[in-house]
mmCIF file of C-alpha atoms and ligand atoms in Angstrom:
data_model
loop_
_atom_site.group_PDB
_atom_site.id
_atom_site.type_symbol
_atom_site.label_atom_id
_atom_site.label_comp_id
_atom_site.label_asym_id
_atom_site.label_seq_id
_atom_site.Cartn_x
_atom_site.Cartn_y
_atom_site.Cartn_z
ATOM 1 C CA MET F 1 0.258 95.217 4.058
ATOM 2 C CA LYS F 2 -3.489 96.202 4.603
ATOM 3 C CA LYS F 3 -4.363 96.640 1.207
ATOM 4 C CA GLN F 4 -3.031 93.385 -0.106
ATOM 5 C CA VAL F 5 -4.755 91.356 2.377
ATOM 6 C CA ILE F 6 -8.045 93.330 1.096
ATOM 7 C CA LEU F 7 -6.873 92.410 -2.262
ATOM 8 C CA ILE F 8 -6.097 88.494 -1.342
ATOM 9 C CA PHE F 9 -9.582 88.337 0.633
ATOM 10 C CA GLY F 10 -11.327 89.413 -2.443
ATOM 11 C CA LEU F 11 -9.495 87.506 -4.694
ATOM 12 C CA LEU F 12 -10.515 84.807 -2.742
ATOM 13 C CA CYS F 13 -14.388 85.911 -2.581
ATOM 14 C CA ALA F 14 -14.535 86.046 -6.343
ATOM 15 C CA ALA F 15 -12.985 82.258 -7.067
ATOM 16 C CA PHE F 16 -15.623 81.129 -4.030
ATOM 17 C CA CYS F 17 -18.762 82.861 -5.713
ATOM 18 C CA MET F 18 -17.750 81.338 -8.864
ATOM 19 C CA SER F 19 -17.642 78.019 -7.799
ATOM 20 C CA ALA F 20 -20.309 77.855 -5.369
ATOM 21 C CA GLN F 21 -23.763 76.816 -6.306
ATOM 22 C CA GLN F 22 -25.698 79.832 -7.514
ATOM 23 C CA ARG F 23 -28.946 77.981 -8.329
ATOM 24 C CA GLU F 24 -30.712 76.820 -5.695
ATOM 25 C CA TYR F 25 -31.783 73.399 -7.885
ATOM 26 C CA ALA F 26 -31.702 73.124 -11.884
ATOM 27 C CA LEU F 27 -32.839 70.279 -13.879
ATOM 28 C CA VAL F 28 -32.660 69.933 -17.755
ATOM 29 C CA ILE F 29 -34.190 67.231 -20.103
ATOM 30 C CA HIS F 30 -33.749 66.046 -23.759
ATOM 31 C CA GLY F 31 -36.289 64.047 -25.866
ATOM 32 C CA GLY F 32 -33.739 63.209 -28.690
ATOM 33 C CA ALA F 33 -32.065 65.244 -31.540
ATOM 34 C CA GLY F 34 -32.388 64.535 -35.339
ATOM 35 C CA VAL F 35 -33.874 65.918 -38.029
ATOM 36 C CA LEU F 36 -36.727 67.757 -36.359
ATOM 37 C CA ASP F 37 -37.676 70.343 -39.534
ATOM 38 C CA GLY F 38 -40.902 71.853 -39.247
ATOM 39 C CA VAL F 39 -42.059 70.398 -35.806
ATOM 40 C CA ALA F 40 -41.062 73.673 -33.944
ATOM 41 C CA GLN F 41 -43.363 75.681 -36.510
ATOM 42 C CA ASP F 42 -46.300 73.670 -36.440
ATOM 43 C CA ALA F 43 -48.253 73.508 -33.678
ATOM 44 C CA ASN F 44 -50.021 70.395 -34.010
ATOM 45 C CA ARG F 45 -47.025 68.288 -34.297
ATOM 46 C CA ALA F 46 -45.144 70.243 -31.373
ATOM 47 C CA ALA F 47 -48.488 69.978 -28.790
ATOM 48 C CA PRO F 48 -48.119 66.541 -27.383
ATOM 49 C CA TYR F 49 -44.100 66.536 -27.029
ATOM 50 C CA TYR F 50 -44.253 70.187 -25.456
ATOM 51 C CA ALA F 51 -47.068 68.671 -23.287
ATOM 52 C CA ALA F 52 -44.830 65.275 -22.386
ATOM 53 C CA LEU F 53 -41.419 68.016 -21.597
ATOM 54 C CA ASP F 54 -43.909 69.772 -19.659
ATOM 55 C CA SER F 55 -45.100 67.147 -17.485
ATOM 56 C CA ALA F 56 -41.823 65.773 -17.082
ATOM 57 C CA LEU F 57 -40.584 69.244 -15.777
ATOM 58 C CA ALA F 58 -43.484 68.906 -13.067
ATOM 59 C CA ILE F 59 -42.275 65.571 -12.044
ATOM 60 C CA GLY F 60 -38.927 66.657 -11.678
ATOM 61 C CA ASP F 61 -39.461 69.907 -9.819
ATOM 62 C CA ALA F 62 -41.768 67.658 -7.103
ATOM 63 C CA VAL F 63 -38.769 65.735 -6.131
ATOM 64 C CA LEU F 64 -35.717 68.273 -6.415
ATOM 65 C CA SER F 65 -38.702 71.195 -5.184
ATOM 66 C CA GLN F 66 -38.667 68.897 -1.617
ATOM 67 C CA GLY F 67 -35.406 68.647 -1.416
ATOM 68 C CA GLY F 68 -35.117 64.938 -2.922
ATOM 69 C CA GLU F 69 -32.232 63.739 -4.489
ATOM 70 C CA ALA F 70 -31.211 64.662 -7.930
ATOM 71 C CA GLY F 71 -30.622 61.138 -8.689
ATOM 72 C CA LYS F 72 -34.121 60.259 -8.055
ATOM 73 C CA ALA F 73 -35.269 63.245 -9.815
ATOM 74 C CA VAL F 74 -32.991 62.167 -12.373
ATOM 75 C CA ILE F 75 -34.736 58.276 -12.957
ATOM 76 C CA ALA F 76 -38.543 60.109 -12.044
ATOM 77 C CA VAL F 77 -38.384 61.836 -15.584
ATOM 78 C CA ILE F 78 -36.697 58.891 -17.354
ATOM 79 C CA ARG F 79 -38.824 56.496 -16.430
ATOM 80 C CA TYR F 80 -41.999 58.835 -17.347
ATOM 81 C CA LEU F 81 -40.072 59.183 -20.795
ATOM 82 C CA GLU F 82 -39.505 55.722 -21.250
ATOM 83 C CA ASP F 83 -43.191 55.169 -20.715
ATOM 84 C CA ASN F 84 -44.205 58.053 -23.551
ATOM 85 C CA PRO F 85 -44.940 56.612 -26.590
ATOM 86 C CA LEU F 86 -43.331 59.181 -28.758
ATOM 87 C CA PHE F 87 -39.658 58.740 -27.497
ATOM 88 C CA ASN F 88 -37.151 56.202 -28.486
ATOM 89 C CA ALA F 89 -36.771 54.930 -24.985
ATOM 90 C CA GLY F 90 -38.764 51.899 -23.322
ATOM 91 C CA LYS F 91 -42.288 51.992 -24.867
ATOM 92 C CA GLY F 92 -41.749 53.445 -28.517
ATOM 93 C CA ALA F 93 -38.353 52.721 -28.638
ATOM 94 C CA THR F 94 -36.925 52.302 -32.190
ATOM 95 C CA LEU F 95 -36.273 48.908 -33.850
ATOM 96 C CA THR F 96 -33.472 46.891 -34.847
ATOM 97 C CA ALA F 97 -32.335 45.408 -37.695
ATOM 98 C CA GLU F 98 -34.322 42.300 -36.866
ATOM 99 C CA GLY F 99 -37.535 43.977 -35.987
ATOM 100 C CA THR F 100 -37.313 43.534 -32.517
ATOM 101 C CA PHE F 101 -36.388 45.776 -29.483
ATOM 102 C CA GLU F 102 -33.120 46.611 -27.175
ATOM 103 C CA LEU F 103 -32.538 49.006 -24.918
ATOM 104 C CA ASP F 104 -29.747 50.883 -23.444
ATOM 105 C CA ALA F 105 -29.688 53.256 -20.188
ATOM 106 C CA ALA F 106 -27.447 54.518 -17.706
ATOM 107 C CA ILE F 107 -27.363 56.724 -14.705
ATOM 108 C CA MET F 108 -24.978 58.480 -12.499
ATOM 109 C CA LEU F 109 -24.794 60.007 -9.290
ATOM 110 C CA GLY F 110 -22.077 63.149 -9.312
ATOM 111 C CA LYS F 111 -21.826 62.399 -5.101
ATOM 112 C CA ASP F 112 -19.425 59.118 -4.934
ATOM 113 C CA LEU F 113 -19.211 58.697 -9.048
ATOM 114 C CA ARG F 114 -21.198 55.466 -8.442
ATOM 115 C CA ALA F 115 -22.988 54.570 -11.777
ATOM 116 C CA GLY F 116 -25.048 51.784 -13.026
ATOM 117 C CA SER F 117 -25.747 50.842 -16.836
ATOM 118 C CA VAL F 118 -27.463 48.485 -19.175
ATOM 119 C CA ALA F 119 -27.031 47.619 -22.635
ATOM 120 C CA GLY F 120 -28.511 45.745 -25.147
ATOM 121 C CA VAL F 121 -31.630 44.291 -22.815
ATOM 122 C CA LYS F 122 -35.213 43.241 -24.528
ATOM 123 C CA THR F 123 -37.607 42.524 -21.424
ATOM 124 C CA ILE F 124 -37.341 45.036 -18.693
ATOM 125 C CA LYS F 125 -39.971 47.934 -18.455
ATOM 126 C CA HIS F 126 -37.931 50.499 -17.579
ATOM 127 C CA PRO F 127 -33.996 50.191 -18.415
ATOM 128 C CA ILE F 128 -33.176 53.289 -16.351
ATOM 129 C CA GLU F 129 -34.471 51.287 -12.904
ATOM 130 C CA ALA F 130 -32.272 47.835 -14.217
ATOM 131 C CA ALA F 131 -29.166 50.758 -14.538
ATOM 132 C CA TYR F 132 -29.931 52.210 -10.896
ATOM 133 C CA THR F 133 -30.627 48.428 -9.515
ATOM 134 C CA VAL F 134 -27.095 47.421 -11.552
ATOM 135 C CA MET F 135 -25.357 50.305 -9.227
ATOM 136 C CA THR F 136 -27.321 49.703 -6.203
ATOM 137 C CA LYS F 137 -27.671 45.743 -6.102
ATOM 138 C CA SER F 138 -24.638 44.535 -8.099
ATOM 139 C CA GLU F 139 -20.707 45.294 -7.427
ATOM 140 C CA HIS F 140 -20.687 45.918 -11.216
ATOM 141 C CA VAL F 141 -21.461 49.257 -13.609
ATOM 142 C CA MET F 142 -22.738 47.371 -16.656
ATOM 143 C CA LEU F 143 -24.489 44.375 -17.357
ATOM 144 C CA SER F 144 -25.614 43.403 -21.200
ATOM 145 C CA GLY F 145 -27.757 41.698 -23.094
ATOM 146 C CA GLU F 146 -29.668 38.455 -21.673
ATOM 147 C CA GLY F 147 -27.283 38.498 -18.250
ATOM 148 C CA ALA F 148 -29.149 41.907 -17.489
ATOM 149 C CA ASP F 149 -32.395 41.298 -18.407
ATOM 150 C CA HIS F 150 -31.829 38.238 -16.258
ATOM 151 C CA PHE F 151 -30.657 39.947 -13.140
ATOM 152 C CA ALA F 152 -33.518 42.679 -13.408
ATOM 153 C CA SER F 153 -35.677 39.465 -13.091
ATOM 154 C CA GLU F 154 -33.840 38.338 -10.480
ATOM 155 C CA GLN F 155 -34.046 41.935 -8.067
ATOM 156 C CA GLY F 156 -38.032 41.866 -9.073
ATOM 157 C CA LEU F 157 -37.992 44.802 -11.322
ATOM 158 C CA GLU F 158 -41.134 44.516 -14.227
ATOM 159 C CA ILE F 159 -40.443 42.077 -17.017
ATOM 160 C CA VAL F 160 -42.483 42.717 -20.190
ATOM 161 C CA ASP F 161 -42.651 40.339 -23.992
ATOM 162 C CA ASN F 162 -40.479 42.253 -25.966
ATOM 163 C CA LEU F 163 -43.163 43.006 -28.207
ATOM 164 C CA TYR F 164 -44.335 45.658 -25.452
ATOM 165 C CA PHE F 165 -42.052 48.227 -26.773
ATOM 166 C CA ALA F 166 -44.125 48.075 -30.149
ATOM 167 C CA THR F 167 -46.751 50.832 -30.316
ATOM 168 C CA PRO F 168 -50.046 50.600 -32.841
ATOM 169 C CA ARG F 169 -47.986 53.797 -34.259
ATOM 170 C CA THR F 170 -44.897 51.565 -34.627
ATOM 171 C CA LEU F 171 -45.378 51.310 -38.444
ATOM 172 C CA GLU F 172 -46.064 54.965 -38.834
ATOM 173 C CA TRP F 173 -42.941 55.672 -36.473
ATOM 174 C CA ILE F 174 -40.895 53.711 -38.318
ATOM 175 C CA GLU F 175 -41.303 55.791 -41.193
ATOM 176 C CA GLU F 176 -40.279 58.392 -39.168
ATOM 177 C CA LEU F 177 -37.584 57.335 -38.226
ATOM 178 C CA LYS F 178 -36.440 56.676 -41.774
ATOM 179 C CA LYS F 179 -36.622 60.333 -42.029
ATOM 180 C CA GLY F 180 -33.358 60.614 -39.510
ATOM 181 C CA LYS F 181 -35.612 61.340 -36.313
ATOM 182 C CA ASN F 182 -33.977 60.052 -32.934
ATOM 183 C CA GLY F 183 -35.816 60.241 -29.627
ATOM 184 C CA THR F 184 -33.621 58.982 -27.010
ATOM 185 C CA VAL F 185 -34.531 60.868 -23.579
ATOM 186 C CA GLY F 186 -32.163 61.868 -20.675
ATOM 187 C CA CYS F 187 -31.919 64.179 -18.207
ATOM 188 C CA VAL F 188 -29.440 65.689 -15.714
ATOM 189 C CA ALA F 189 -30.005 67.181 -12.381
ATOM 190 C CA LEU F 190 -28.547 69.629 -9.395
ATOM 191 C CA ASP F 191 -30.394 69.221 -6.114
ATOM 192 C CA LYS F 192 -30.356 71.030 -3.172
ATOM 193 C CA GLN F 193 -27.391 69.618 -1.175
ATOM 194 C CA GLY F 194 -25.212 69.935 -4.384
ATOM 195 C CA ASN F 195 -25.434 67.007 -5.936
ATOM 196 C CA LEU F 196 -25.567 65.935 -9.346
ATOM 197 C CA ALA F 197 -26.960 63.808 -11.321
ATOM 198 C CA ALA F 198 -27.251 62.438 -14.783
ATOM 199 C CA GLY F 199 -29.129 59.767 -16.661
ATOM 200 C CA THR F 200 -29.775 58.415 -20.505
ATOM 201 C CA SER F 201 -32.084 55.896 -21.463
ATOM 202 C CA THR F 202 -32.557 54.980 -25.606
ATOM 203 C CA GLY F 203 -33.702 52.115 -27.859
ATOM 204 C CA GLY F 204 -30.693 53.138 -29.569
ATOM 205 C CA MET F 205 -29.593 53.837 -33.672
ATOM 206 C CA ARG F 206 -32.575 51.990 -36.062
ATOM 207 C CA ASN F 207 -31.862 49.325 -37.769
ATOM 208 C CA LYS F 208 -28.831 48.428 -35.147
ATOM 209 C CA ARG F 209 -27.205 44.691 -35.911
ATOM 210 C CA TRP F 210 -25.011 42.557 -33.845
ATOM 211 C CA GLY F 211 -25.859 43.419 -30.679
ATOM 212 C CA ARG F 212 -24.565 47.134 -31.337
ATOM 213 C CA VAL F 213 -24.439 49.211 -27.980
ATOM 214 C CA GLY F 214 -24.468 53.151 -28.342
ATOM 215 C CA ASP F 215 -23.033 55.879 -26.383
ATOM 216 C CA ALA F 216 -25.679 56.509 -23.610
ATOM 217 C CA PRO F 217 -25.178 53.067 -21.169
ATOM 218 C CA ILE F 218 -21.520 53.789 -21.623
ATOM 219 C CA ILE F 219 -20.056 55.806 -18.553
ATOM 220 C CA GLY F 220 -18.077 58.682 -19.618
ATOM 221 C CA ALA F 221 -19.512 58.915 -23.519
ATOM 222 C CA GLY F 222 -23.351 59.205 -23.355
ATOM 223 C CA THR F 223 -23.360 59.637 -19.587
ATOM 224 C CA TYR F 224 -21.708 61.063 -16.668
ATOM 225 C CA ALA F 225 -21.680 63.124 -13.259
ATOM 226 C CA ASP F 226 -19.006 64.324 -11.236
ATOM 227 C CA ASN F 227 -19.879 66.627 -8.378
ATOM 228 C CA ASN F 228 -16.847 68.330 -8.608
ATOM 229 C CA SER F 229 -17.795 69.587 -12.531
ATOM 230 C CA CYS F 230 -20.724 68.716 -14.568
ATOM 231 C CA ALA F 231 -23.917 66.457 -14.908
ATOM 232 C CA VAL F 232 -24.230 65.277 -18.834
ATOM 233 C CA SER F 233 -26.636 63.327 -20.894
ATOM 234 C CA CYS F 234 -25.987 63.228 -24.874
ATOM 235 C CA THR F 235 -28.238 62.148 -27.816
ATOM 236 C CA GLY F 236 -27.081 61.621 -31.141
ATOM 237 C CA HIS F 237 -24.808 58.701 -32.957
ATOM 238 C CA GLY F 238 -23.496 57.375 -30.816
ATOM 239 C CA GLU F 239 -20.658 56.065 -32.234
ATOM 240 C CA TYR F 240 -19.069 59.545 -32.655
ATOM 241 C CA PHE F 241 -20.082 60.287 -28.929
ATOM 242 C CA ILE F 242 -17.969 57.106 -27.825
ATOM 243 C CA ARG F 243 -14.751 57.918 -29.707
ATOM 244 C CA HIS F 244 -15.319 61.223 -28.464
ATOM 245 C CA ALA F 245 -15.651 60.298 -24.799
ATOM 246 C CA VAL F 246 -18.277 63.512 -24.800
ATOM 247 C CA ALA F 247 -19.511 63.229 -21.451
ATOM 248 C CA PHE F 248 -16.584 63.030 -19.523
ATOM 249 C CA ASN F 249 -14.755 65.382 -22.152
ATOM 250 C CA LEU F 250 -17.165 68.523 -21.158
ATOM 251 C CA CYS F 251 -16.514 67.450 -17.638
ATOM 252 C CA ALA F 252 -12.523 67.350 -17.988
ATOM 253 C CA ARG F 253 -12.461 70.610 -20.234
ATOM 254 C CA TYR F 254 -14.910 72.437 -17.516
ATOM 255 C CA LYS F 255 -12.540 71.135 -14.710
ATOM 256 C CA TYR F 256 -8.877 71.068 -16.513
ATOM 257 C CA LEU F 257 -9.472 73.742 -18.699
ATOM 258 C CA ASN F 258 -11.569 76.114 -16.463
ATOM 259 C CA GLU F 259 -13.767 76.440 -19.603
ATOM 260 C CA PRO F 260 -17.379 77.835 -18.592
ATOM 261 C CA ILE F 261 -20.015 74.704 -19.211
ATOM 262 C CA ALA F 262 -21.632 76.323 -22.475
ATOM 263 C CA THR F 263 -17.889 76.929 -24.097
ATOM 264 C CA ALA F 264 -16.979 73.671 -23.039
ATOM 265 C CA ALA F 265 -20.366 72.196 -24.627
ATOM 266 C CA ASP F 266 -19.991 74.487 -27.893
ATOM 267 C CA ASN F 267 -16.605 73.314 -28.507
ATOM 268 C CA ILE F 268 -17.226 69.766 -28.113
ATOM 269 C CA ILE F 269 -20.585 69.590 -30.102
ATOM 270 C CA HIS F 270 -19.561 72.040 -32.611
ATOM 271 C CA LYS F 271 -15.523 71.868 -33.385
ATOM 272 C CA GLU F 272 -14.920 68.099 -32.411
ATOM 273 C CA LEU F 273 -18.138 67.160 -33.432
ATOM 274 C CA ASN F 274 -20.162 67.871 -36.623
ATOM 275 C CA THR F 275 -23.444 67.406 -38.509
ATOM 276 C CA VAL F 276 -21.785 64.701 -40.644
ATOM 277 C CA GLU F 277 -19.647 63.379 -37.786
ATOM 278 C CA GLY F 278 -21.541 63.424 -34.602
ATOM 279 C CA ASN F 279 -24.820 64.614 -34.872
ATOM 280 C CA GLY F 280 -26.536 65.149 -32.319
ATOM 281 C CA GLY F 281 -26.584 67.234 -28.809
ATOM 282 C CA LEU F 282 -26.086 67.400 -25.502
ATOM 283 C CA ILE F 283 -27.718 68.547 -22.154
ATOM 284 C CA ALA F 284 -25.398 69.681 -18.729
ATOM 285 C CA ILE F 285 -25.388 71.308 -15.724
ATOM 286 C CA ASP F 286 -22.672 72.526 -13.846
ATOM 287 C CA LYS F 287 -22.249 72.184 -9.773
ATOM 288 C CA THR F 288 -23.134 76.062 -9.914
ATOM 289 C CA GLY F 289 -26.411 75.394 -11.627
ATOM 290 C CA GLN F 290 -25.323 77.016 -14.800
ATOM 291 C CA ILE F 291 -27.268 74.691 -17.927
ATOM 292 C CA ALA F 292 -26.008 74.128 -21.559
ATOM 293 C CA MET F 293 -28.181 71.994 -24.163
ATOM 294 C CA PRO F 294 -26.078 72.720 -27.589
ATOM 295 C CA PHE F 295 -27.345 70.641 -31.253
ATOM 296 C CA ASN F 296 -26.015 70.381 -34.430
ATOM 297 C CA SER F 297 -28.821 68.390 -35.815
ATOM 298 C CA THR F 298 -31.842 70.491 -36.828
ATOM 299 C CA GLY F 299 -33.556 70.086 -33.684
ATOM 300 C CA MET F 300 -33.553 68.587 -29.863
ATOM 301 C CA PHE F 301 -36.447 67.862 -27.724
ATOM 302 C CA ARG F 302 -35.227 70.072 -24.370
ATOM 303 C CA ALA F 303 -36.633 71.598 -21.303
ATOM 304 C CA TYR F 304 -35.456 72.854 -18.361
ATOM 305 C CA PHE F 305 -36.041 74.763 -14.855
ATOM 306 C CA TYR F 306 -34.183 76.118 -12.342
ATOM 307 C CA LYS F 307 -34.608 78.108 -9.537
ATOM 308 C CA GLU F 308 -32.071 80.941 -8.216
ATOM 309 C CA LYS F 309 -30.895 80.914 -4.419
ATOM 310 C CA SER F 310 -31.401 84.961 -4.692
ATOM 311 C CA SER F 311 -35.393 84.469 -6.255
ATOM 312 C CA PRO F 312 -38.533 82.392 -5.474
ATOM 313 C CA THR F 313 -39.517 82.174 -9.163
ATOM 314 C CA ILE F 314 -39.024 78.925 -11.072
ATOM 315 C CA ILE F 315 -37.625 79.624 -14.307
ATOM 316 C CA LYS F 316 -39.121 76.940 -16.635
ATOM 317 C CA GLN F 317 -39.058 76.415 -20.800
ATOM 318 C CA VAL F 318 -39.435 73.909 -23.037
ATOM 319 C CA GLY F 319 -38.021 73.902 -26.961
ATOM 320 C CA ILE F 320 -37.473 71.869 -29.844
ATOM 321 C CA GLY F 321 -35.631 74.016 -32.385
ATOM 322 C CA GLN F 322 -33.734 77.223 -32.282
ATOM 323 C CA GLU F 323 -36.375 79.221 -30.457
ATOM 324 C CA LEU F 324 -35.482 77.692 -27.478
ATOM 325 C CA ILE F 325 -32.407 80.078 -25.878
ATOM 326 C CA THR F 326 -30.254 78.609 -23.437
ATOM 327 C CA PRO F 327 -30.553 80.997 -20.389
ATOM 328 C CA PRO F 328 -27.500 83.358 -19.328
HETATM 329 N N1 LIG V 401 -26.994 58.157 -28.874
HETATM 330 C C1 LIG V 401 -27.996 57.021 -29.198
HETATM 331 C C2 LIG V 401 -27.317 55.640 -29.167
HETATM 332 O O1 LIG V 401 -26.391 56.102 -30.536
HETATM 333 C C3 LIG V 401 -29.469 57.181 -30.088
HETATM 334 C C4 LIG V 401 -29.995 58.672 -29.541
HETATM 335 O O2 LIG V 401 -29.441 59.142 -29.022
HETATM 336 O O3 LIG V 401 -30.609 58.761 -30.474
HETATM 337 O O4 LIG V 401 -27.766 54.855 -28.978
#
């Protein structure tokens, strides 16, 4: 009898330890996936990306290390990346076929499954803030086009001319885009209270037409967070990410099939999707603080930090190609 009690206690302990938050806090960023041949190997080309990702990590760390909420960290990081013309989000966004800029963004909190998103907006300087405002100041989840621009202006968000999103480098950048480079941004975070959050912001796919909307602002496709499973942000060929409901799919595999986050993420990115049908990648954190960042493209700008509960050290890495290994 005594032995049985000890065995049951041991099993319960093991189950609890596997599902309890092992890491005090953690954060992962992506800066888009695509054909990044040679960027990681060329120090001059890679340097500004490393610097930007490093700064973004510092912004996230400042929030999480002070006990701030995951959602706040995600917004702060993405807002910074939207201001940075290196990435296809906010200033630096890619062009539509008409030569205009149409931006998509989403935020989701794992605590209560609240979410907000905007699609095809043209004048909001920080689309991620508009997504947050939809979540906090309206009874809706998703607003699109002129209505969303109007809502953001009514709410006092910073409004800019559509040409604000262009950069002096735009022409050169369009040439780069023709080679298939993407640069959407995304961030997922776990805070000290065990809350998960995910956010994504993008200019979409180059030459998009007819008000095309990608996966980023669609809750469950490009962005999802649930404190009972994971937080996920995707980048890549949005049409495939929508069809496979990638972000929710990962959470469902984790929650219902008990797949570890790395297995769930690999199954989706390398088996359900592939380089031709669903080129891209994702970043994810589970409720214990484990992370995954697979991609089936040649590269994906990415960065992470985490702090184990048992150690004072913060582990931090930035990478572009296969050289950056996901931590165990
Ligand atoms: N997923 C985005 C879209 O399809 C593009 C990207 O991540 O580069 O709009």
